[in-house]
Coordinates of N, CA and C in Angstrom, one line a residue:
Chain A
I25 N -43.9 27.4 -46.2 CA -42.9 26.5 -46.3 C -42.9 25.5 -44.5
A26 N -43.3 24.3 -45.0 CA -43.6 23.4 -44.0 C -42.0 23.0 -43.2
G27 N -42.3 23.4 -41.7 CA -41.1 23.3 -41.2 C -41.5 23.7 -39.7
I28 N -40.2 24.0 -38.9 CA -40.6 24.3 -37.8 C -39.9 25.5 -37.2
T29 N -40.2 26.5 -36.8 CA -40.4 27.6 -36.5 C -40.3 28.0 -34.6
Q30 N -39.0 28.2 -34.4 CA -38.1 28.8 -33.4 C -38.2 30.2 -33.0
A31 N -38.7 31.1 -32.0 CA -38.5 32.3 -31.5 C -38.1 32.6 -30.4
P32 N -37.1 33.5 -29.6 CA -36.4 34.1 -30.5 C -35.3 33.1 -31.1
T33 N -34.7 34.1 -32.0 CA -33.9 33.7 -32.8 C -32.5 33.6 -31.7
S34 N -32.5 34.9 -30.8 CA -31.2 34.9 -29.8 C -31.3 36.0 -28.9
Q35 N -30.9 35.5 -27.6 CA -31.7 36.0 -26.7 C -30.9 36.1 -24.9
I36 N -30.5 37.5 -25.0 CA -29.5 37.9 -23.6 C -30.6 37.9 -22.3
L37 N -30.2 36.9 -21.8 CA -31.0 37.3 -20.4 C -30.4 37.0 -19.0
A38 N -30.9 37.9 -17.9 CA -30.4 38.0 -17.3 C -30.8 36.9 -16.3
A39 N -29.7 36.1 -14.9 CA -29.7 34.9 -14.2 C -31.2 35.8 -13.3
G40 N -32.0 34.7 -13.3 CA -33.1 34.4 -12.7 C -34.1 34.6 -13.2
R41 N -34.3 35.4 -14.4 CA -35.7 36.0 -15.1 C -36.0 34.5 -15.8
R42 N -37.1 34.7 -15.7 CA -38.2 33.6 -16.3 C -38.0 34.0 -18.4
M43 N -38.0 32.8 -18.8 CA -37.9 32.9 -20.2 C -38.9 31.5 -21.1
T44 N -39.4 32.2 -21.8 CA -39.9 31.1 -22.6 C -39.4 30.8 -24.0
L45 N -38.8 30.0 -24.9 CA -38.6 29.2 -26.3 C -40.0 28.6 -27.1
R46 N -40.2 29.4 -27.9 CA -41.4 29.0 -28.6 C -40.8 28.0 -30.3
C47 N -41.7 27.3 -29.8 CA -41.8 26.1 -31.1 C -42.9 25.9 -31.6
T48 N -43.0 26.3 -32.7 CA -44.1 25.9 -33.7 C -43.8 24.9 -35.0
Q49 N -44.7 23.8 -35.3 CA -44.7 23.1 -36.5 C -45.6 23.0 -37.1
D50 N -45.5 23.2 -38.4 CA -46.7 22.7 -38.9 C -46.9 21.4 -40.5
M51 N -45.8 20.3 -39.9 CA -46.0 19.2 -40.3 C -46.8 18.1 -40.0
R52 N -47.3 18.9 -38.8 CA -48.3 17.6 -37.9 C -47.7 16.1 -37.8
H53 N -46.6 16.7 -37.6 CA -45.7 15.5 -36.6 C -46.4 15.1 -35.3
N54 N -46.0 14.1 -34.8 CA -46.7 13.9 -33.6 C -45.6 14.0 -32.3
A55 N -44.4 13.5 -32.4 CA -43.5 13.8 -31.8 C -42.8 14.7 -31.6
M56 N -42.1 15.8 -30.7 CA -41.3 17.1 -30.8 C -40.6 17.2 -29.6
Y57 N -39.5 17.6 -29.7 CA -38.3 17.2 -28.6 C -37.7 18.9 -28.2
W58 N -36.9 19.1 -27.2 CA -36.6 20.1 -27.2 C -34.8 19.7 -26.8
Y59 N -33.9 19.6 -27.6 CA -32.7 19.8 -27.3 C -31.9 20.8 -27.0
R60 N -30.9 20.9 -26.2 CA -29.3 21.7 -26.3 C -28.1 21.3 -26.7
Q61 N -27.8 22.4 -27.4 CA -26.2 21.5 -27.9 C -25.1 22.7 -27.4
D62 N -24.2 22.3 -26.8 CA -22.9 22.7 -26.2 C -21.9 22.5 -26.7
L63 N -20.8 23.5 -26.7 CA -19.7 22.8 -27.7 C -19.1 21.9 -27.1
G64 N -18.4 21.1 -28.2 CA -17.6 19.7 -27.3 C -18.9 18.7 -26.9
L65 N -19.7 19.0 -26.5 CA -20.8 17.7 -26.4 C -21.8 17.4 -27.7
G66 N -22.4 16.6 -27.6 CA -23.7 16.0 -28.2 C -24.7 16.7 -28.4
L67 N -25.8 16.8 -28.9 CA -27.3 17.4 -28.9 C -27.3 16.5 -27.7
R68 N -28.1 16.9 -26.1 CA -28.9 16.7 -25.1 C -30.4 16.8 -25.0
L69 N -31.2 15.5 -24.8 CA -32.8 15.6 -24.9 C -33.2 16.3 -23.5
I70 N -33.9 17.8 -23.5 CA -34.1 18.2 -22.3 C -35.6 17.6 -22.0
H71 N -36.5 17.6 -23.1 CA -38.1 16.9 -22.6 C -38.7 16.9 -24.0
Y72 N -39.2 15.9 -24.4 CA -40.6 15.3 -25.3 C -41.3 15.4 -25.2
S73 N -42.3 14.7 -26.2 CA -43.7 14.6 -26.2 C -44.0 13.7 -27.1
N74 N -44.4 12.7 -27.1 CA -45.2 11.8 -27.8 C -46.2 12.4 -28.9
T75 N -47.3 13.1 -28.4 CA -48.2 13.4 -29.2 C -48.6 14.4 -28.0
A76 N -49.7 15.0 -28.7 CA -50.4 16.3 -27.7 C -50.9 15.9 -26.6
G77 N -50.3 16.5 -25.2 CA -51.3 16.4 -24.0 C -50.3 15.6 -23.6
T78 N -49.3 14.8 -24.0 CA -48.2 14.1 -22.9 C -47.2 15.1 -23.1
T79 N -46.1 14.5 -21.9 CA -44.7 15.4 -21.8 C -43.7 14.4 -21.0
G80 N -42.6 14.2 -21.7 CA -41.4 13.0 -20.6 C -40.5 13.9 -20.8
K81 N -39.7 13.4 -19.8 CA -38.1 14.1 -19.2 C -37.4 13.4 -20.3
G82 N -36.3 14.2 -20.2 CA -35.2 13.5 -21.1 C -34.0 13.6 -20.5
E83 N -32.7 14.1 -20.8 CA -31.3 13.7 -19.9 C -30.9 14.2 -19.1
V84 N -31.7 16.2 -19.2 CA -30.9 16.9 -18.6 C -32.2 17.8 -18.9
P85 N -33.5 17.5 -17.7 CA -34.3 18.4 -17.6 C -35.0 19.3 -16.4
D86 N -33.8 19.3 -15.8 CA -33.5 20.6 -14.3 C -33.8 21.4 -15.2
G87 N -34.3 22.3 -14.1 CA -34.5 23.7 -14.5 C -35.5 24.3 -15.6
Y88 N -36.2 23.2 -16.6 CA -36.9 23.7 -17.4 C -38.2 22.7 -17.3
S89 N -39.1 23.1 -18.0 CA -40.4 22.6 -17.8 C -41.2 23.3 -19.8
V90 N -42.0 22.0 -20.0 CA -42.7 21.6 -21.2 C -44.3 22.2 -21.0
S91 N -44.8 21.9 -22.3 CA -46.5 21.7 -22.1 C -46.5 21.4 -23.9
R92 N -47.5 20.9 -23.9 CA -48.1 20.7 -25.4 C -49.6 20.5 -25.5
A93 N -50.0 21.5 -25.5 CA -51.6 21.8 -25.7 C -52.1 21.5 -26.6
N94 N -51.6 21.8 -28.1 CA -51.7 21.0 -29.4 C -50.8 20.4 -30.0
T95 N -51.1 19.8 -31.4 CA -50.3 19.0 -32.1 C -48.8 20.3 -32.5
D96 N -49.0 21.1 -32.7 CA -48.5 22.6 -33.2 C -47.2 23.1 -32.5
D97 N -47.6 22.6 -31.2 CA -46.9 23.9 -30.2 C -45.9 23.3 -29.4
F98 N -44.9 23.4 -29.3 CA -44.1 22.9 -27.7 C -43.4 23.7 -27.4
P99 N -43.8 24.9 -26.4 CA -43.1 25.7 -25.7 C -41.5 25.5 -24.8
L100 N -40.6 25.9 -24.6 CA -39.9 25.5 -23.1 C -39.9 26.7 -22.5
T101 N -39.8 26.5 -21.3 CA -39.8 27.7 -20.1 C -38.6 27.1 -19.4
L102 N -37.7 28.2 -19.0 CA -36.7 28.2 -18.1 C -37.6 29.3 -16.9
A103 N -37.8 28.5 -15.5 CA -38.5 29.4 -14.9 C -37.8 30.2 -14.1
S104 N -36.3 30.1 -14.0 CA -35.3 31.2 -13.3 C -33.9 31.4 -13.8
A105 N -33.6 31.2 -15.0 CA -32.5 31.4 -15.5 C -31.6 31.2 -15.1
V106 N -30.4 30.0 -14.8 CA -28.4 30.5 -14.4 C -27.8 30.4 -15.8
P107 N -26.6 30.9 -15.4 CA -25.8 31.0 -16.6 C -25.5 30.0 -16.8
S108 N -25.4 28.5 -16.1 CA -25.2 27.1 -17.1 C -26.5 26.9 -18.4
Q109 N -26.9 27.4 -18.1 CA -28.3 27.3 -19.3 C -28.0 28.3 -20.6
T110 N -27.0 28.8 -20.8 CA -26.0 29.5 -21.9 C -26.2 28.3 -22.7
S111 N -26.9 28.7 -23.6 CA -26.5 27.4 -25.0 C -27.1 27.9 -25.9
V112 N -27.1 26.9 -27.4 CA -28.1 27.0 -28.3 C -29.2 25.9 -28.4
Y113 N -30.8 26.0 -28.2 CA -31.5 25.4 -27.8 C -32.2 25.0 -29.4
F114 N -32.5 23.4 -29.4 CA -33.0 22.8 -31.0 C -34.7 22.6 -30.6
C115 N -35.1 22.8 -31.0 CA -36.7 22.3 -31.2 C -36.5 20.9 -32.3
A116 N -37.1 20.1 -32.4 CA -37.2 19.4 -33.3 C -38.8 18.8 -33.0
S117 N -39.7 17.7 -34.3 CA -40.0 16.5 -34.4 C -40.0 15.7 -35.7
S118 N -40.8 14.7 -35.2 CA -40.8 13.5 -35.9 C -42.0 13.3 -35.7
A119 N -42.8 12.3 -37.1 CA -43.7 11.8 -37.5 C -44.4 10.6 -36.0
S120 N -43.1 10.1 -35.5 CA -43.8 9.4 -33.8 C -41.9 9.0 -33.4
L121 N -42.7 8.1 -32.8 CA -41.2 8.1 -32.3 C -40.8 6.2 -32.1
T122 N -41.4 6.1 -33.2 CA -41.0 4.7 -33.8 C -39.4 4.8 -34.7
P123 N -38.5 3.4 -34.5 CA -37.9 3.7 -35.2 C -38.2 3.6 -36.2
G124 N -37.1 4.3 -37.5 CA -37.4 4.3 -38.7 C -38.3 5.6 -39.3
A125 N -39.1 5.8 -38.4 CA -40.2 7.2 -38.2 C -39.3 7.9 -37.6
N126 N -38.4 7.9 -36.9 CA -37.8 8.4 -36.0 C -36.7 9.9 -36.4
V127 N -36.7 10.0 -38.2 CA -36.3 11.3 -38.6 C -37.0 12.5 -38.4
L128 N -35.7 13.2 -37.5 CA -35.8 14.3 -37.0 C -35.9 15.5 -38.0
T129 N -37.0 16.5 -37.8 CA -36.3 18.0 -38.7 C -36.7 18.8 -37.5
F130 N -35.5 19.8 -37.8 CA -35.1 21.1 -36.7 C -35.5 22.5 -36.9
G131 N -35.5 22.8 -35.8 CA -35.8 24.7 -36.0 C -34.4 25.0 -36.2
A132 N -34.3 25.9 -36.4 CA -33.2 27.2 -36.7 C -32.3 27.4 -35.9
G133 N -33.0 27.0 -34.4 CA -32.0 27.0 -33.2 C -32.1 28.3 -32.5
S134 N -32.3 28.6 -31.2 CA -32.8 29.8 -30.2 C -31.2 30.1 -29.8
R135 N -30.3 31.1 -29.6 CA -29.4 31.0 -28.9 C -29.3 31.7 -27.5
L136 N -29.1 31.4 -26.5 CA -29.7 32.1 -25.0 C -28.2 32.1 -24.5
T137 N -28.2 33.5 -24.0 CA -26.7 33.7 -23.0 C -27.6 34.2 -21.9
V138 N -27.2 33.6 -20.7 CA -27.6 33.7 -19.5 C -26.2 34.4 -18.6
L139 N -27.0 35.9 -18.1 CA -25.7 36.4 -17.3 C -25.8 37.0 -16.0
Chain B
G8 N -22.5 2.8 -19.2 CA -23.0 4.0 -19.8 C -23.8 4.0 -21.1
Q9 N -24.0 4.8 -21.9 CA -24.4 4.6 -23.1 C -23.3 5.6 -23.8
N10 N -22.6 5.5 -24.3 CA -21.5 6.5 -25.3 C -21.8 6.2 -26.6
I11 N -21.0 7.1 -27.4 CA -20.8 7.3 -29.0 C -19.5 8.2 -28.8
D12 N -18.7 7.4 -29.9 CA -17.1 8.3 -30.0 C -17.1 8.8 -32.0
Q13 N -16.6 9.5 -31.7 CA -16.3 10.0 -33.3 C -14.9 11.1 -33.0
P14 N -14.3 10.6 -34.1 CA -13.2 12.1 -34.2 C -13.8 13.5 -34.2
T15 N -12.9 14.7 -33.6 CA -13.5 15.8 -33.1 C -13.3 16.3 -34.4
E16 N -12.6 15.8 -34.9 CA -12.4 17.1 -36.2 C -11.4 16.3 -37.6
M17 N -11.4 16.9 -38.8 CA -10.4 15.3 -39.3 C -10.7 16.9 -40.6
T18 N -9.5 16.5 -41.9 CA -9.5 17.5 -43.2 C -9.2 16.7 -43.8
A19 N -9.9 17.5 -44.9 CA -9.6 16.5 -46.8 C -9.8 17.8 -47.6
T20 N -9.1 16.9 -48.8 CA -9.0 17.8 -49.9 C -10.4 17.8 -50.8
E21 N -10.7 19.0 -51.7 CA -11.9 19.2 -52.4 C -11.7 17.9 -53.7
G22 N -12.5 17.4 -53.7 CA -12.4 16.5 -54.7 C -12.4 14.6 -54.5
A23 N -11.7 14.3 -53.0 CA -11.2 13.9 -52.3 C -12.3 12.6 -51.6
I24 N -11.8 11.9 -51.2 CA -13.0 10.6 -50.5 C -12.3 10.9 -49.0
V25 N -13.5 10.9 -47.7 CA -13.0 10.5 -46.9 C -14.0 9.8 -45.9
Q26 N -13.8 9.5 -44.8 CA -14.6 8.4 -44.0 C -14.5 8.7 -42.8
I27 N -15.7 9.1 -41.9 CA -15.5 9.9 -41.1 C -16.4 8.2 -40.1
N28 N -15.7 8.0 -38.8 CA -16.0 6.8 -37.9 C -16.8 7.1 -36.9
C29 N -17.8 6.0 -36.3 CA -18.6 6.4 -35.4 C -18.8 4.7 -34.9
T30 N -18.1 4.6 -33.4 CA -18.4 3.2 -33.1 C -19.5 3.7 -31.3
Y31 N -20.4 3.0 -31.1 CA -21.1 3.1 -30.1 C -21.7 2.0 -29.1
Q32 N -21.7 2.6 -27.9 CA -22.2 1.0 -26.9 C -23.3 1.5 -26.3
T33 N -24.6 1.3 -26.3 CA -25.7 1.9 -26.2 C -26.9 0.2 -24.8
S34 N -27.8 1.2 -24.4 CA -28.4 -0.4 -24.3 C -29.8 -0.6 -25.0
G35 N -29.5 -1.6 -26.3 CA -30.3 -1.5 -26.9 C -30.0 -1.1 -28.4
F36 N -30.7 -1.6 -29.5 CA -30.4 -0.7 -30.7 C -31.7 -0.6 -31.8
N37 N -31.8 0.4 -32.0 CA -32.7 0.6 -33.2 C -32.3 1.1 -34.3
G38 N -31.6 1.2 -34.7 CA -31.0 2.5 -36.0 C -30.4 3.3 -35.2
L39 N -29.6 3.5 -36.5 CA -28.2 4.5 -36.5 C -28.6 5.6 -37.5
F40 N -28.3 6.9 -36.9 CA -28.5 8.4 -38.0 C -27.3 9.1 -38.0
W41 N -27.2 9.6 -39.4 CA -26.1 10.4 -39.5 C -26.9 11.9 -40.0
Y42 N -26.3 13.1 -39.7 CA -26.9 13.8 -39.8 C -25.6 15.2 -39.8
Q43 N -26.1 16.1 -41.1 CA -25.1 17.1 -41.8 C -25.7 18.2 -40.6
Q44 N -24.8 19.1 -39.6 CA -25.2 20.6 -39.4 C -23.7 21.4 -39.9
H45 N -24.4 22.4 -40.8 CA -23.4 23.5 -41.1 C -23.4 24.2 -39.8
A46 N -22.5 25.3 -39.8 CA -22.0 25.9 -38.9 C -23.4 26.9 -38.8
G47 N -23.5 27.1 -37.2 CA -24.4 28.1 -37.4 C -25.8 27.8 -37.8
E48 N -26.4 26.1 -38.0 CA -27.4 26.3 -38.7 C -27.8 24.7 -37.9
A49 N -29.0 24.3 -38.3 CA -29.8 23.1 -37.8 C -29.2 21.7 -37.8
P50 N -29.2 20.8 -37.5 CA -28.8 19.5 -38.3 C -29.9 19.2 -39.3
T51 N -29.4 18.8 -40.4 CA -30.0 18.0 -41.2 C -30.2 16.5 -41.1
F52 N -31.3 15.9 -41.9 CA -30.8 14.5 -42.0 C -30.0 14.0 -42.8
L53 N -29.5 12.9 -42.7 CA -28.6 12.4 -44.1 C -29.0 10.9 -44.5
S54 N -28.7 9.9 -43.5 CA -29.2 8.5 -43.6 C -29.2 7.7 -42.5
Y55 N -30.0 6.9 -42.7 CA -30.7 5.6 -41.8 C -29.9 4.4 -41.8
N56 N -29.0 4.0 -40.8 CA -29.1 2.2 -41.3 C -29.2 1.7 -39.9
V57 N -30.5 0.6 -40.2 CA -30.6 -0.5 -39.1 C -30.1 -1.9 -39.6
L58 N -30.1 -2.4 -40.5 CA -29.6 -3.2 -40.6 C -27.8 -3.3 -41.0
D59 N -27.0 -4.2 -40.9 CA -25.5 -4.3 -41.3 C -25.7 -4.2 -43.1
G60 N -24.8 -3.3 -43.3 CA -24.3 -3.4 -44.6 C -24.5 -2.2 -44.7
L61 N -24.0 -1.5 -46.1 CA -23.8 -0.6 -46.9 C -25.4 0.4 -47.5
E62 N -25.5 1.4 -47.2 CA -26.4 2.1 -47.4 C -26.0 3.7 -48.5
E63 N -26.0 3.5 -50.1 CA -25.5 4.7 -50.5 C -26.6 5.5 -51.3
K64 N -26.0 6.9 -50.8 CA -27.1 7.3 -52.1 C -26.3 9.3 -52.4
G65 N -26.2 8.9 -53.2 CA -25.1 10.6 -54.2 C -24.0 9.7 -53.8
R66 N -23.6 11.0 -53.1 CA -21.8 11.1 -53.2 C -22.0 10.3 -51.9
F67 N -22.9 10.5 -50.7 CA -23.0 9.9 -49.7 C -23.2 8.1 -49.2
S68 N -22.5 7.7 -48.5 CA -23.0 6.4 -47.9 C -22.5 5.9 -46.7
S69 N -23.4 5.2 -46.0 CA -23.0 5.2 -44.8 C -23.3 3.3 -44.6
F70 N -22.2 3.1 -44.1 CA -22.1 1.5 -43.3 C -22.5 1.3 -41.7
L71 N -23.0 0.0 -41.5 CA -23.4 -0.3 -40.1 C -23.1 -1.8 -39.8
S72 N -22.3 -2.0 -38.7 CA -21.9 -3.4 -38.5 C -22.1 -3.3 -37.1
R73 N -23.6 -4.2 -36.5 CA -24.3 -4.0 -35.3 C -22.8 -5.1 -34.7
S74 N -22.6 -5.8 -35.0 CA -21.8 -6.9 -34.3 C -20.9 -6.3 -33.6
K75 N -20.1 -5.2 -34.4 CA -18.9 -4.4 -34.4 C -19.1 -3.0 -33.1
G76 N -20.3 -3.0 -33.3 CA -20.9 -1.6 -32.5 C -20.3 0.2 -33.3
Y77 N -20.3 -0.6 -34.9 CA -19.3 0.7 -35.5 C -20.4 0.9 -36.8
S78 N -20.2 2.4 -37.1 CA -20.8 2.6 -38.4 C -19.6 3.7 -38.8
Y79 N -20.0 4.1 -40.5 CA -18.8 5.1 -41.3 C -19.8 5.8 -42.1
L80 N -19.2 7.4 -42.7 CA -20.4 7.8 -43.1 C -18.9 7.8 -44.3
L81 N -19.4 7.7 -45.4 CA -18.4 7.9 -46.7 C -18.7 8.8 -47.4
L82 N -18.1 10.1 -47.6 CA -18.2 11.3 -48.7 C -17.0 11.4 -49.7
K83 N -17.5 11.2 -51.2 CA -16.6 11.0 -52.6 C -17.2 12.5 -53.3
E84 N -15.7 12.5 -53.5 CA -16.3 14.1 -54.6 C -16.4 15.0 -53.8
L85 N -15.2 15.1 -52.8 CA -15.7 16.4 -51.9 C -15.5 17.7 -52.3
Q86 N -17.0 18.3 -51.7 CA -17.2 19.4 -52.5 C -17.4 20.8 -51.2
M87 N -16.8 22.1 -51.6 CA -16.5 22.6 -50.4 C -17.7 23.0 -49.5
K88 N -18.9 22.6 -50.0 CA -20.0 23.1 -49.5 C -20.3 21.8 -47.9
D89 N -19.8 20.4 -48.6 CA -19.1 19.5 -47.5 C -18.7 19.9 -46.0
S90 N -18.4 20.9 -46.1 CA -17.5 21.5 -44.4 C -18.6 21.5 -43.9
A91 N -18.6 20.6 -42.9 CA -19.7 20.4 -41.9 C -19.3 20.0 -40.5
S92 N -20.0 20.2 -39.7 CA -19.8 19.1 -38.5 C -21.5 17.6 -38.9
Y93 N -20.3 16.2 -38.5 CA -21.4 15.3 -39.2 C -21.8 14.5 -37.9
L94 N -23.0 14.5 -37.4 CA -23.5 13.9 -35.8 C -23.2 12.2 -36.6
C95 N -23.7 11.4 -35.5 CA -24.0 10.4 -35.3 C -24.5 10.0 -34.2
A96 N -25.6 9.3 -34.4 CA -27.1 8.9 -33.5 C -27.2 8.1 -33.7
V97 N -27.7 7.2 -32.1 CA -28.1 6.1 -32.3 C -29.5 6.0 -31.7
H98 N -30.4 5.3 -31.9 CA -31.9 5.0 -31.4 C -32.1 3.9 -30.2
D99 N -32.1 4.2 -29.0 CA -31.5 3.0 -28.1 C -33.1 2.1 -28.1
S100 N -33.0 1.0 -27.0 CA -34.1 0.3 -26.4 C -35.4 0.9 -26.2
N101 N -34.9 2.5 -25.5 CA -36.1 3.0 -24.5 C -36.5 4.0 -26.2
Y102 N -36.2 4.1 -27.5 CA -36.5 5.0 -27.9 C -36.2 6.4 -28.2
Q103 N -34.8 6.7 -27.3 CA -34.1 7.7 -27.1 C -32.8 7.4 -27.9
L104 N -33.0 9.2 -28.4 CA -31.8 9.1 -29.8 C -30.2 9.7 -28.9
I105 N -29.1 8.5 -28.7 CA -27.7 9.2 -28.1 C -27.0 9.2 -29.1
W106 N -26.7 10.9 -29.0 CA -26.1 11.4 -30.0 C -24.4 11.9 -29.6
G107 N -23.3 11.6 -30.8 CA -21.8 11.9 -30.4 C -21.8 13.6 -30.8
A108 N -20.6 14.0 -30.1 CA -20.3 14.9 -30.1 C -19.8 16.0 -31.6
G109 N -20.1 14.6 -32.4 CA -19.9 15.2 -33.8 C -18.1 15.5 -34.4
T110 N -18.4 15.0 -35.6 CA -17.2 15.5 -36.4 C -17.2 16.5 -37.2
K111 N -16.7 17.3 -36.7 CA -16.0 18.6 -37.7 C -15.2 18.4 -39.2
L112 N -15.7 18.7 -40.1 CA -14.9 18.7 -41.2 C -14.3 19.8 -41.9
I113 N -12.9 19.5 -42.3 CA -12.7 20.7 -42.8 C -12.5 20.5 -44.6
I114 N -12.7 21.1 -45.2 CA -12.5 21.0 -46.8 C -11.6 21.7 -47.2
K115 N -10.0 21.4 -47.8 CA -8.9 22.3 -48.2 C -9.3 22.2 -49.4
P116 N -8.9 23.3 -50.0 CA -9.0 23.4 -52.0 C -8.1 22.5 -52.5

């Protein structure tokens, strides 16, 4: 089934621990994104990638890093988790960044709780 | 700053019509999107408007007025499964999507 796979679905993590959220797409989309969604706030962009080998910072990049070694995978790493990073994380992809071609397909989300 | 405003919550009756408004102030405009998000699930694409006017897609329609910085999503013949949050997002001049906080729509029998 074409789409985006995220893992883990849910995770409870101690503060200070390192955590990587995995994201894989099989649609051969060029652009990929990581968002966090918090109650009462809109989706906020953490990092994005236009194409394999390139990444960029979004609205809230601090405390997060990403890599894009190939077209399909776009992992998000929290180097040292803090409670304010408790959130639902969505990975998404689109054919490109070009308006009109930028319809996003989202993964099912990863719910992260940092204690 | 960039801002998108939507009502936080709306209630409507099954079979009725509801209009969800979205106003935006962004640096540039390259299109407006509506997404639907059921509780605990991922957002899914509903509509895209880049020119002024109404786009109709089955029971759902989306309207855009660029001069007023305004859009609405119109849902007709409401069904219980339409209970969800509806997210408005604008593509700005830097090719970034700016998201509203979403409107939670509650459908009552």
